[in-house]
Amino acid sequence: MRGYRTILVERVDLGQGTTGRFHGLLHSGGRYVISDERSATECAEESAIVKRIAAEAVEDTGGLFVTTPADDPGYADRFLAACLKTGVPVQEIPAAEALRREPRLNPGISRAFEVQDGAVDAWKLLWGNARSAQEHGAAILSYHWVTEVIREGDRVAGVIARDNRAGEMVRIEAAFVINAGGVWAGEIADMADCPGVTVVPGKGIMIAMNHRLVRTVVNRCEHPGDGDILVPIRTVCVIGTTDVKADSPDDYSIGRDEVQQMLDAGEVIVPGFRQARALHAWTGARPLFKDERAGEGGEDTRHMSRGLALVDHLRRDGVSGFLTITGGKLTTYRLMAETVVDAMVEQMGDSRPCTTATEALPGSEDGRHYWLGSRLAAQEEAMADDQLVCECELMPRRKLVEAARRRPGMTLDDVRRALRLGMGPCQGGFCTYRATGILHGLGDAETERADELLLTFLQHRWLGLEPILYGDQMRQACLDDWIFQGTLDVEHLPVTVPT
Amino acid sequence: MTHPLHELMRDSLDHCVKCTICETYCPVAAATPLFPGPKYVGPQAERYRGGDANADASLDYCSSCGICTQVCPQGVKIAEINSQAKAELAQRRGVSLRDRLIARPTLAGWMGAPVWPVANWTTSFGPFRLLLEKVLRIHRKAPMPRWAGRTFQSRTRSRRKAPDPAAPQRKVVFFHGCAANFYEPGTASMAVQVLEHNGLEVIIPKQGCCGLPLQSNGQYDAARAYVRRLAAQLAPYARAGHDIVATSTSCGLMLKREAHEILGVDDDDLRVVSERMFDICEYLVMLDERGELKRDMQPVDMEVPYHAPCQQRGHGVGTPAMELMAMVPGLRASQVDAVCCGVAGTYGLKAEKYDIAMEVGRSLFDQVRASGAALSVCDSETCRWQIAAATDRPSVHPVEMLHRAYGLG
């Protein structure tokens, strides 16, 4: 928007990393009012902006902080005072009123506070940003893996990336390089020979439940802890999360104890939580910044700041044309961009103001928020003449065909991120083979590729299913297994899938 | 609008594994593309509901026959979820005058009864029906019963006895429903005679409408008020130990189960009534199992096709009518291979749904006609009216066959 020619280089698909791996909470800031005041204020300001510029991606659910019988009753007063101090809008309501709005809430809650939390669809937000960038002339190179940062003396002059699909190397020369590699930002800084930028992956697990148990975001009014947030987003609600230091940003393993911990935590917010159906579990890694040159660090990622961190490599390492932005949260993504680009503009001796806080993203111009029934309403119009490919998430064939034309060579996970294929209760049981068949029929995937798409998708779905197999989802998995192994005999497909 | 029990029904959506069995059995989805099917509008769409607006008007094409819940192998309360969603849709969109009128059978009943010859003439008078279709959107060909003049209630005032806790087993309470009261007092009388033939004294208390048509037209608050009033009328008898026997299988089911499970009515009157409520065929077979049913049936040399209506299946008691007819020498009853006649209470009366209802029932009608039988047998009144109109021959309650066999007519 400031008129620079830009290229975005992404190692995989947009939103495949941290951005797409969170619980969907657009933070009001309430979570951090005591532990991390700066983050609280940033969240309060930024969530209001995101609701405006990316309305289409946001559902204005509102939020509640409730004191459950398991929480320290003294926290509530400190919470209220800290909200006022940090500028996080808050309003106490009677506990009975909170229970009227959310009948499933723990009836033992003693206090309730209304905040301005929302739910944000990370992928919709990303596509909105991507489209906006493209309309302003940017190029986006997904599935490009940066292998080298080009140095010319004291200056960074571009990057070399491997195009993982075409198998070619790409050299990009640039007047300026911004390292926004999230949990991988340290590796990229190392490539630029600016060592010591440590981004600690603070891993958290989340579990999506089959339908909304609450209509409002519910937070426990307590010091941030594990499993203290329940977020209604799209057709599910998500309980999260844990926070442990991971050895690698690519560690997506889910511990059984963590699953049990989340279910127990859910039980505190909504009694009977364990009887509800768990759909899928996943982990994401927060990029928590620790500058080795600035001294002490720790193992306790829960209490590391969620604040954004700008690393000025000119000042720090004497390297120009290179800035790192890391830390932060999805809620503050725009502020992170503004901060780093401001720094770049300053270094380049330019003066072009930021307009991202006022310009709506494509698709959000009318300021209308997402609403739960929207896909149902859209399907109502198209029902008579279009097949549903993914029944659970109401994804019609037409959408898949359009997407395949626009973006040939998609994996089914790409389709999932764009259109929510396989994200509902049956977790791909009925839509995987349909979608594969359609892509094959369009000529987008030849036989061998189609086999590979199908198997890979099933394997990836399984990663998030296996840890939560009990009750209803176990029954579903058995039926799905019978479809794929029993009827389609997929284990004998003549392809091997890289694991 | 919602109630705690509804949340339980709603939560059953978690059990859906998308096997699609409900969709293959749904008679409406098979008849029209306008209805996307029970899985779609039930456990699938329910995940998208709960916001401030309704997104799927197509759910209104559900006829509430309840077959989906019956066939679901996973225990999803599909019909119950859909009923609740329909009620919310009706509340948001507003209930039409037509739906208010047809959901209150007592209203039409009382309007027509005193002037029954005129009323019968108008409802069979073509131009009037055309007007009715234009103004109220009630299909001009939809089957309408004929008023019988004096109501069954007024004919049986002498049977309005108090509960008798001293001898509850010898006396049963007869719940006849609105249709028998206004249009088919003959069927009700036969039921009374069959019960008496089996040595039971029959009490016929004052009784109103059960509210089922209101429920299936999404008017839950009114339906609750109706069923509570009726339950209060019948409860003293149930508490005294009298069994309650119904010829109207759908109204009986309402008191047995639906008022609780769909409307969420949770009062003690309803509870005691539901425990004592029996469909008449169910009750007679029970008598037989105890060795108390008279087997002095005379031969009735006939072939009759029998249709077990959706609401009868909802009782979950098998097909006692078939068992009873099998006891009658010479009577060759065969069950029609069809799930639904299409009318589903008031659904098939509506101008926009009449054709769908006829399509739903087509296979049933074909089989009845092909049998060549002089009449067909079915437990539910509105189904009988629909089948009779579509097959040009009478359709009677199973108790009428028993009445013949006992030589009571």
PDB file of C-alpha atoms in Angstrom, chain A residues 104 210-211 215 235-236 276-277 372-373 376-377 379-380 383 391-394 425 430 472 475-476 479, chain B residues 7 10-11 13-18 36 39-40 44-45 47-50 52-53 55-58 74:
ATOM      1  CA  ARG A 104     -23.992 -24.608  29.431  1.00  0.00           C
ATOM      2  CA  ASN A 210     -18.077 -30.971  16.993  1.00  0.00           C
ATOM      3  CA  HIS A 211     -20.451 -28.084  17.533  1.00  0.00           C
ATOM      4  CA  ARG A 215     -21.870 -18.690  21.518  1.00  0.00           C
ATOM      5  CA  THR A 235     -19.166 -24.577  13.278  1.00  0.00           C
ATOM      6  CA  VAL A 236     -16.975 -25.751  16.146  1.00  0.00           C
ATOM      7  CA  ALA A 276     -19.347 -33.838  23.744  1.00  0.00           C
ATOM      8  CA  ARG A 277     -17.662 -35.031  20.573  1.00  0.00           C
ATOM      9  CA  LEU A 372     -22.599 -18.794  11.554  1.00  0.00           C
ATOM     10  CA  GLY A 373     -25.408 -19.490   9.117  1.00  0.00           C
ATOM     11  CA  LEU A 376     -26.100 -22.677   5.041  1.00  0.00           C
ATOM     12  CA  ALA A 377     -27.732 -19.622   3.490  1.00  0.00           C
ATOM     13  CA  GLN A 379     -26.166 -23.474  -0.021  1.00  0.00           C
ATOM     14  CA  GLU A 380     -29.873 -22.769   0.162  1.00  0.00           C
ATOM     15  CA  MET A 383     -28.866 -26.509  -3.594  1.00  0.00           C
ATOM     16  CA  GLU A 391     -21.191 -32.170   3.393  1.00  0.00           C
ATOM     17  CA  CYS A 392     -20.064 -31.281   6.892  1.00  0.00           C
ATOM     18  CA  GLU A 393     -18.559 -27.954   5.893  1.00  0.00           C
ATOM     19  CA  LEU A 394     -21.051 -27.386   3.065  1.00  0.00           C
ATOM     20  CA  PRO A 425     -17.330 -34.254  11.814  1.00  0.00           C
ATOM     21  CA  PHE A 430     -16.887 -38.836   2.626  1.00  0.00           C
ATOM     22  CA  ASP A 472     -18.396 -40.558  18.785  1.00  0.00           C
ATOM     23  CA  ARG A 475     -17.237 -44.563  15.707  1.00  0.00           C
ATOM     24  CA  GLN A 476     -16.710 -42.155  12.848  1.00  0.00           C
ATOM     25  CA  LEU A 479     -16.736 -46.092   9.537  1.00  0.00           C
TER      26      LEU A 479
ATOM     27  CA  GLU B   7     -30.303 -29.427  24.493  1.00  0.00           C
ATOM     28  CA  ARG B  10     -29.602 -31.379  20.059  1.00  0.00           C
ATOM     29  CA  ASP B  11     -26.481 -32.925  21.518  1.00  0.00           C
ATOM     30  CA  LEU B  13     -26.136 -34.621  16.634  1.00  0.00           C
ATOM     31  CA  ASP B  14     -22.683 -35.570  17.887  1.00  0.00           C
ATOM     32  CA  HIS B  15     -23.525 -39.219  17.186  1.00  0.00           C
ATOM     33  CA  CYS B  16     -24.026 -38.685  13.444  1.00  0.00           C
ATOM     34  CA  VAL B  17     -21.439 -40.534  11.345  1.00  0.00           C
ATOM     35  CA  LYS B  18     -23.026 -39.337   8.079  1.00  0.00           C
ATOM     36  CA  PRO B  36     -32.524 -31.542   1.194  1.00  0.00           C
ATOM     37  CA  LYS B  39     -29.242 -35.578   7.612  1.00  0.00           C
ATOM     38  CA  TYR B  40     -28.745 -32.273   5.860  1.00  0.00           C
ATOM     39  CA  GLN B  44     -25.521 -31.276   9.563  1.00  0.00           C
ATOM     40  CA  ALA B  45     -27.311 -27.929   9.428  1.00  0.00           C
ATOM     41  CA  ARG B  47     -24.065 -27.002  13.541  1.00  0.00           C
ATOM     42  CA  TYR B  48     -24.781 -23.786  11.615  1.00  0.00           C
ATOM     43  CA  ARG B  49     -27.737 -22.751  13.738  1.00  0.00           C
ATOM     44  CA  GLY B  50     -27.882 -20.801  16.956  1.00  0.00           C
ATOM     45  CA  ASP B  52     -29.690 -14.609  15.252  1.00  0.00           C
ATOM     46  CA  ALA B  53     -31.042 -15.405  11.817  1.00  0.00           C
ATOM     47  CA  ALA B  55     -30.471 -19.554   7.056  1.00  0.00           C
ATOM     48  CA  ASP B  56     -32.388 -22.494   5.688  1.00  0.00           C
ATOM     49  CA  ALA B  57     -36.044 -22.147   4.884  1.00  0.00           C
ATOM     50  CA  SER B  58     -35.888 -25.498   3.044  1.00  0.00           C
ATOM     51  CA  GLN B  74     -26.517 -44.073  15.887  1.00  0.00           C
TER      52      GLN B  74
END
